PDB file of C-alpha atoms in Angstrom:
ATOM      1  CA  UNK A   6     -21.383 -15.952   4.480  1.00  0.00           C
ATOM      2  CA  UNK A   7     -22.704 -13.849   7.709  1.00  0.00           C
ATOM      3  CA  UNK A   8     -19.051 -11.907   7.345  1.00  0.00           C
ATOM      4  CA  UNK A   9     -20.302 -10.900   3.702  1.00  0.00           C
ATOM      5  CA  UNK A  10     -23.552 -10.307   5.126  1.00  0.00           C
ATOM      6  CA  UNK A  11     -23.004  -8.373   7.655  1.00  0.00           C
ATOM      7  CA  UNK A  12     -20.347  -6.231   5.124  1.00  0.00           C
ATOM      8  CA  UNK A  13     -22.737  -5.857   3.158  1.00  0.00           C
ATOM      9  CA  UNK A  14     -25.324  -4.071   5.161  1.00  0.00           C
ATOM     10  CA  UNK A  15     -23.160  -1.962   6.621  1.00  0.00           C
ATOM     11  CA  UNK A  16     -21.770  -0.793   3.236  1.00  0.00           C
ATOM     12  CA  UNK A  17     -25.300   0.082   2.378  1.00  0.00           C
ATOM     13  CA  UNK A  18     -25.779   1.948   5.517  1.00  0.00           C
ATOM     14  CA  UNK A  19     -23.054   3.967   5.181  1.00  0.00           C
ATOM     15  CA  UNK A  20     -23.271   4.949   1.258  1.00  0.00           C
ATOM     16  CA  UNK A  21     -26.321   6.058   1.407  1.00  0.00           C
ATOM     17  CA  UNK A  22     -26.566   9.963   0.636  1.00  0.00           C
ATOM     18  CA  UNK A  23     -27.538  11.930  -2.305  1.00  0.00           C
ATOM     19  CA  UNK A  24     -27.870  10.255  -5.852  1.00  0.00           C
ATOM     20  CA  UNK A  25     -30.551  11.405  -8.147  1.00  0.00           C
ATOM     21  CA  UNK A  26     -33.409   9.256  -9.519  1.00  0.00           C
ATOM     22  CA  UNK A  27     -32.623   7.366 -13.305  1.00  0.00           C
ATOM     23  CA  UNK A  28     -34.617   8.778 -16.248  1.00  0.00           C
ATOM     24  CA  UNK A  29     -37.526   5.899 -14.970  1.00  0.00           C
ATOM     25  CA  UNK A  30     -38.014   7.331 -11.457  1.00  0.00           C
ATOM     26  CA  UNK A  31     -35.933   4.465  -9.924  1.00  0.00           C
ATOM     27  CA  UNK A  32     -32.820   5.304  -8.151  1.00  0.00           C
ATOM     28  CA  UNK A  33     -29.704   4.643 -10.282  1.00  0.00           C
ATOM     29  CA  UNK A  34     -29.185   1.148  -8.193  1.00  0.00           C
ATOM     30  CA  UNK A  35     -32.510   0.174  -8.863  1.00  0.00           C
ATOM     31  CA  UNK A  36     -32.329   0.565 -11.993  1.00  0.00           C
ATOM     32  CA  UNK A  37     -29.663  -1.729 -12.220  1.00  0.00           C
ATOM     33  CA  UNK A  38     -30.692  -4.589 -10.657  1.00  0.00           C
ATOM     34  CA  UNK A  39     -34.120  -4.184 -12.630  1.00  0.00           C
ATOM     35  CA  UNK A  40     -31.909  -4.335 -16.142  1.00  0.00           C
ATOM     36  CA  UNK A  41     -31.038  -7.920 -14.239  1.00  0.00           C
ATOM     37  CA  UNK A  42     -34.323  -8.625 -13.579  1.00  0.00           C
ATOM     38  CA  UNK A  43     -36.868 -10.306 -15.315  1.00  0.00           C
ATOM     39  CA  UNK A  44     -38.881  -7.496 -15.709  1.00  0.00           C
ATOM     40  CA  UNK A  45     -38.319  -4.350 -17.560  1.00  0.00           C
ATOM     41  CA  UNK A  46     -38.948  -0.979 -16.221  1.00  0.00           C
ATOM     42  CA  UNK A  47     -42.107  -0.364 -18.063  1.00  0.00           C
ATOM     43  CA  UNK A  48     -43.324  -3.962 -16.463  1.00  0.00           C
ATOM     44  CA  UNK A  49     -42.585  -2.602 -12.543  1.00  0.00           C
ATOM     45  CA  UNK A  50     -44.010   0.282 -13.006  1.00  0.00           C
ATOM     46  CA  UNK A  51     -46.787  -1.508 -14.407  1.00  0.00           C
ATOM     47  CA  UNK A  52     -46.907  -3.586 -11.250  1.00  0.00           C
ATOM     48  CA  UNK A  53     -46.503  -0.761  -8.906  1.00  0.00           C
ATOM     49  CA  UNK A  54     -49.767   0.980 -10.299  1.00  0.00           C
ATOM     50  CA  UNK A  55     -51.506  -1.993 -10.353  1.00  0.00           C
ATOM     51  CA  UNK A  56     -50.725  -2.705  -6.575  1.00  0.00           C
ATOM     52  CA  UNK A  57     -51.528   0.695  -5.663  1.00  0.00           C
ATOM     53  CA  UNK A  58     -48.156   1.601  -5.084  1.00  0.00           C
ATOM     54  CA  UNK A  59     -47.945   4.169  -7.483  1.00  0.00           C
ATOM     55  CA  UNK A  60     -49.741   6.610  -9.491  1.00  0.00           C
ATOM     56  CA  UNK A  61     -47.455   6.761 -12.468  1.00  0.00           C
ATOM     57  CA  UNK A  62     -49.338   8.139 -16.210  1.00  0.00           C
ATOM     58  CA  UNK A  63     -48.617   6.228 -19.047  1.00  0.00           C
ATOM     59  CA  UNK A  64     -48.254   7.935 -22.311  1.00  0.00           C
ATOM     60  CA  UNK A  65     -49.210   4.538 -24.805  1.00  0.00           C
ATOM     61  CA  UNK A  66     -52.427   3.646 -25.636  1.00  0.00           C
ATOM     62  CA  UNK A  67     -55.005   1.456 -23.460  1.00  0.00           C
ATOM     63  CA  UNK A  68     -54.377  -1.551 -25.492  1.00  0.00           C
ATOM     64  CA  UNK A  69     -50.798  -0.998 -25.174  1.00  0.00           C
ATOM     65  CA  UNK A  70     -51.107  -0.403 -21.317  1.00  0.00           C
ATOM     66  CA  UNK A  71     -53.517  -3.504 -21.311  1.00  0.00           C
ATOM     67  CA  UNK A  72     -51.192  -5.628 -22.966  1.00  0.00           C
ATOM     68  CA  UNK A  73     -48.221  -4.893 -20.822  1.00  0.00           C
ATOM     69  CA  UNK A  74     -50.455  -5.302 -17.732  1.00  0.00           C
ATOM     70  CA  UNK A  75     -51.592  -8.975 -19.010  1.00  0.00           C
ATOM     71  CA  UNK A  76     -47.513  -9.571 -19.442  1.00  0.00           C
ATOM     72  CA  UNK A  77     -46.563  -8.235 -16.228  1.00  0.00           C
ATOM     73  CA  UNK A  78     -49.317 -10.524 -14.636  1.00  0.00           C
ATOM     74  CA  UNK A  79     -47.962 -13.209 -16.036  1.00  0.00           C
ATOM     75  CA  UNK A  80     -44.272 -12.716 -15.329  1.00  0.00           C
ATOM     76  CA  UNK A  81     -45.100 -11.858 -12.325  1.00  0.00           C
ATOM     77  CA  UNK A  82     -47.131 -15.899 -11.664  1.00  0.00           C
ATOM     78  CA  UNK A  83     -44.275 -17.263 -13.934  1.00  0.00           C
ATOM     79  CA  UNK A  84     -42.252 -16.089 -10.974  1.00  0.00           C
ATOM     80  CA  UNK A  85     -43.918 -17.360  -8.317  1.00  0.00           C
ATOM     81  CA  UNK A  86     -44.089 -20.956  -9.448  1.00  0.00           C
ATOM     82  CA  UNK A  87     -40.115 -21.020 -10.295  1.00  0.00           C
ATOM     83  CA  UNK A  88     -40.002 -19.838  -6.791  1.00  0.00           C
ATOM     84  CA  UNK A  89     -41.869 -22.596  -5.722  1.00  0.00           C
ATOM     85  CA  UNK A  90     -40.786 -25.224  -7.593  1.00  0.00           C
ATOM     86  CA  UNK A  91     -37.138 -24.304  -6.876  1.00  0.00           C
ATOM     87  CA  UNK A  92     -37.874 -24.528  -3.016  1.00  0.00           C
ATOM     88  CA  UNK A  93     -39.765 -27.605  -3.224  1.00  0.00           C
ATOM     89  CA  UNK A  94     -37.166 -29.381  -4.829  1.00  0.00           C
ATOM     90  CA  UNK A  95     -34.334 -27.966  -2.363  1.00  0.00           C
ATOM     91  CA  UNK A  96     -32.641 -26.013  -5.412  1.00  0.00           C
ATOM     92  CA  UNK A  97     -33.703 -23.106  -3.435  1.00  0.00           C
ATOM     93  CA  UNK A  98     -32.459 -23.791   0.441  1.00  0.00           C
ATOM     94  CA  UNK A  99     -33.074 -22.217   3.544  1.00  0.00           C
ATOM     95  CA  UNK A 100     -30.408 -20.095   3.971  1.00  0.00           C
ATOM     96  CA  UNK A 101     -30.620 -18.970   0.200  1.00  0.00           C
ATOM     97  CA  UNK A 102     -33.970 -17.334   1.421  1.00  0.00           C
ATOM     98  CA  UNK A 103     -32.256 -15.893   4.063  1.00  0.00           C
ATOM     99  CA  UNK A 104     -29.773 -14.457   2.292  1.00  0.00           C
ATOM    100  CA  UNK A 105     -32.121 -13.079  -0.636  1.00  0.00           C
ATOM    101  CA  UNK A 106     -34.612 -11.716   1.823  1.00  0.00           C
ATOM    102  CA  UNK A 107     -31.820  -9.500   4.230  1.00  0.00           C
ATOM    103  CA  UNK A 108     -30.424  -8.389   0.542  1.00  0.00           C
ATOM    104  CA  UNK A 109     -34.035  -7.012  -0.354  1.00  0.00           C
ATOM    105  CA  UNK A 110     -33.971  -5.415   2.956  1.00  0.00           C
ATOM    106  CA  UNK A 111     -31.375  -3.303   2.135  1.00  0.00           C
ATOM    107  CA  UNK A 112     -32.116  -2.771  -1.542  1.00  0.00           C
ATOM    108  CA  UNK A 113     -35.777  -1.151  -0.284  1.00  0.00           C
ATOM    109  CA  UNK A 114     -33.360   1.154   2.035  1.00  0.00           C
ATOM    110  CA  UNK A 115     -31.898   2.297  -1.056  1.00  0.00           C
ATOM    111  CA  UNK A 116     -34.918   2.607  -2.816  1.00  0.00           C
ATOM    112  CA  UNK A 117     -36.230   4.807  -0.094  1.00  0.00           C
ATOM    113  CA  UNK A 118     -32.841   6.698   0.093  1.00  0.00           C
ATOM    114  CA  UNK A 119     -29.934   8.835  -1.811  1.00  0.00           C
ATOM    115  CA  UNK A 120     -26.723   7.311  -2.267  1.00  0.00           C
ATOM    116  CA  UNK A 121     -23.063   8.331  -3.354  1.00  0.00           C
ATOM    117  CA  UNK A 122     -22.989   8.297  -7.120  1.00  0.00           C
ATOM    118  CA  UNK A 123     -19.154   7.186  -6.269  1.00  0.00           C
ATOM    119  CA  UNK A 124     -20.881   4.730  -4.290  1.00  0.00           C
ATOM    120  CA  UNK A 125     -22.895   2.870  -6.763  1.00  0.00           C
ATOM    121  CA  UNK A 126     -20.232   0.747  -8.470  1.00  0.00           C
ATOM    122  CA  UNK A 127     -19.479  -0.442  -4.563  1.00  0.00           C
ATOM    123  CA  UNK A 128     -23.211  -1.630  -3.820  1.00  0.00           C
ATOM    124  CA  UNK A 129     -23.898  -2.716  -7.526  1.00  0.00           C
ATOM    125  CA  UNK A 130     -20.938  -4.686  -7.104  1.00  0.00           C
ATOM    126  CA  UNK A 131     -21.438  -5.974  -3.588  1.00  0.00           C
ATOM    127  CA  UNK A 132     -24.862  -7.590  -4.349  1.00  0.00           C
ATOM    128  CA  UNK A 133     -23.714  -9.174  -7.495  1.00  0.00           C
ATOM    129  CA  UNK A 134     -20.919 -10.883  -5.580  1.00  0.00           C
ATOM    130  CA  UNK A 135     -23.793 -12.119  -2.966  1.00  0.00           C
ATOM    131  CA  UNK A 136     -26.002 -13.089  -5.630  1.00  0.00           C
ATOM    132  CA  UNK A 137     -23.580 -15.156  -7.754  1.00  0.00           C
ATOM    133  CA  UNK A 138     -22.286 -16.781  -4.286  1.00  0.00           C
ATOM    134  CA  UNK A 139     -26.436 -17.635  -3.938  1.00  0.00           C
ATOM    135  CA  UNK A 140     -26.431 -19.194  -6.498  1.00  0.00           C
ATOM    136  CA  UNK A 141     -23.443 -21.201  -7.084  1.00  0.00           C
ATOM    137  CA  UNK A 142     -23.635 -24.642  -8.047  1.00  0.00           C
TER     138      UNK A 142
END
Protein backbone atom coordinates (compact mmCIF):
# COMPACT_ATOMS: atom_id res chain seq x y z
CA UNK A 1 0.00 0.00 0.00
CA UNK A 2 2.66 2.94 0.94
CA UNK A 3 4.31 1.97 -2.74
CA UNK A 4 0.76 2.95 -4.25
CA UNK A 5 0.70 5.72 -1.95
CA UNK A 6 3.54 7.21 -2.38
CA UNK A 7 2.89 6.69 -6.55
CA UNK A 8 0.19 8.20 -6.18
CA UNK A 9 1.16 11.52 -4.80
CA UNK A 10 3.79 11.93 -6.84
CA UNK A 11 1.65 11.37 -9.98
CA UNK A 12 -0.48 14.17 -8.71
CA UNK A 13 2.43 16.37 -8.19
CA UNK A 14 3.71 16.06 -11.33
CA UNK A 15 0.36 16.31 -13.59
CA UNK A 16 -0.63 19.13 -12.32
CA UNK A 17 -0.67 22.08 -15.00
CA UNK A 18 -3.30 23.71 -16.97
CA UNK A 19 -6.88 22.12 -17.30
CA UNK A 20 -9.85 24.34 -17.39
CA UNK A 21 -12.72 24.37 -14.85
CA UNK A 22 -16.06 21.85 -15.84
CA UNK A 23 -19.25 23.73 -16.82
CA UNK A 24 -19.95 23.66 -12.59
CA UNK A 25 -16.80 25.60 -11.61
CA UNK A 26 -15.10 22.36 -10.40
CA UNK A 27 -12.02 21.26 -12.08
CA UNK A 28 -12.65 18.41 -14.57
CA UNK A 29 -11.26 15.80 -11.73
CA UNK A 30 -13.49 17.11 -9.33
CA UNK A 31 -16.09 16.79 -11.10
CA UNK A 32 -15.56 13.32 -11.41
CA UNK A 33 -15.19 12.10 -8.24
CA UNK A 34 -18.34 14.30 -7.24
CA UNK A 35 -20.49 12.21 -10.11
CA UNK A 36 -19.12 9.27 -7.51
CA UNK A 37 -20.12 10.97 -4.71
CA UNK A 38 -23.08 11.09 -2.83
CA UNK A 39 -23.76 14.42 -3.54
CA UNK A 40 -24.54 16.11 -6.73
CA UNK A 41 -22.99 19.25 -7.88
CA UNK A 42 -25.87 21.46 -7.13
CA UNK A 43 -25.69 19.81 -3.35
CA UNK A 44 -21.66 20.97 -2.92
CA UNK A 45 -22.14 23.97 -4.07
CA UNK A 46 -24.93 24.21 -1.83
CA UNK A 47 -22.61 23.23 1.00
CA UNK A 48 -19.83 25.45 0.00
CA UNK A 49 -22.14 28.64 0.30
CA UNK A 50 -23.52 27.54 3.26
CA UNK A 51 -20.00 27.10 4.93
CA UNK A 52 -18.90 30.30 3.68
CA UNK A 53 -16.74 28.89 1.25
CA UNK A 54 -18.26 30.29 -1.60
CA UNK A 55 -20.34 32.96 -2.94
CA UNK A 56 -21.93 31.12 -5.80
CA UNK A 57 -25.77 32.77 -7.19
CA UNK A 58 -28.32 30.43 -7.70
CA UNK A 59 -30.70 30.95 -10.49
CA UNK A 60 -33.96 28.64 -8.85
CA UNK A 61 -36.27 29.92 -6.64
CA UNK A 62 -35.91 30.30 -2.65
CA UNK A 63 -37.99 27.32 -2.05
CA UNK A 64 -36.04 25.47 -4.49
CA UNK A 65 -32.68 26.73 -2.94
CA UNK A 66 -34.32 25.97 0.54
CA UNK A 67 -35.16 22.62 -0.30
CA UNK A 68 -31.84 21.59 -1.66
CA UNK A 69 -30.18 23.22 1.39
CA UNK A 70 -32.51 21.01 3.86
CA UNK A 71 -31.22 17.86 1.50
CA UNK A 72 -27.72 18.75 1.50
CA UNK A 73 -27.97 19.08 5.40
CA UNK A 74 -29.12 15.97 5.63
CA UNK A 75 -26.79 14.07 3.33
CA UNK A 76 -24.35 15.72 4.65
CA UNK A 77 -25.43 14.12 8.79
CA UNK A 78 -26.44 10.90 6.85
CA UNK A 79 -22.73 10.94 6.17
CA UNK A 80 -21.37 11.49 9.22
CA UNK A 81 -23.13 8.73 11.11
CA UNK A 82 -22.15 5.98 8.29
CA UNK A 83 -18.79 7.35 9.04
CA UNK A 84 -19.20 6.66 12.45
CA UNK A 85 -20.87 3.71 12.60
CA UNK A 86 -18.47 2.15 10.06
CA UNK A 87 -15.45 3.07 12.40
CA UNK A 88 -17.05 1.96 15.45
CA UNK A 89 -17.66 -1.30 14.23
CA UNK A 90 -13.98 -1.68 12.67
CA UNK A 91 -15.55 -1.80 8.99
CA UNK A 92 -13.72 1.37 8.70
CA UNK A 93 -9.90 0.67 10.10
CA UNK A 94 -7.14 2.73 10.88
CA UNK A 95 -5.19 2.66 8.05
CA UNK A 96 -8.38 3.04 5.77
CA UNK A 97 -8.46 6.62 7.37
CA UNK A 98 -5.11 7.01 6.57
CA UNK A 99 -5.30 6.19 3.31
CA UNK A 100 -8.64 8.27 2.58
CA UNK A 101 -7.31 11.29 4.38
CA UNK A 102 -3.54 11.52 2.30
CA UNK A 103 -5.96 10.86 -0.94
CA UNK A 104 -8.06 14.08 0.04
CA UNK A 105 -4.82 15.76 0.47
CA UNK A 106 -4.00 15.53 -2.87
CA UNK A 107 -7.45 15.82 -4.40
CA UNK A 108 -7.64 19.60 -2.57
CA UNK A 109 -4.10 20.12 -4.51
CA UNK A 110 -5.96 19.54 -7.55
CA UNK A 111 -8.76 21.44 -6.65
CA UNK A 112 -6.52 24.37 -6.00
CA UNK A 113 -4.51 23.62 -9.24
CA UNK A 114 -4.50 23.03 -13.28
CA UNK A 115 -3.79 19.75 -14.52
CA UNK A 116 -2.95 17.97 -17.95
CA UNK A 117 -6.24 17.30 -19.67
CA UNK A 118 -4.02 14.13 -20.98
CA UNK A 119 -3.51 13.72 -17.44
CA UNK A 120 -6.92 13.25 -16.11
CA UNK A 121 -7.67 9.67 -17.19
CA UNK A 122 -4.13 8.91 -15.15
CA UNK A 123 -5.34 10.56 -11.72
CA UNK A 124 -9.11 9.60 -12.27
CA UNK A 125 -7.82 6.29 -12.68
CA UNK A 126 -5.20 6.21 -9.96
CA UNK A 127 -7.67 7.09 -7.13
CA UNK A 128 -10.24 4.67 -8.26
CA UNK A 129 -7.66 1.89 -8.05
CA UNK A 130 -6.86 3.24 -4.29
CA UNK A 131 -10.35 3.52 -3.49
CA UNK A 132 -11.56 0.08 -4.65
CA UNK A 133 -8.26 -1.42 -2.86
CA UNK A 134 -9.93 0.68 0.44
CA UNK A 135 -12.48 -0.90 0.28
CA UNK A 136 -12.07 -4.42 -0.58
CA UNK A 137 -13.66 -7.02 1.30
Amino acid sequence: MGALIFYFSTSIQICIAMSGMGSNNFPNILTEIIKKSLFTPRQIEIILKQKGLSDTEFTITKGAYYRQVSQSREKLARLYYSFIVLRALDILLVDDINVISRLTEQVSVIKDGDVFPERERDILGLIERVVKQTTGM
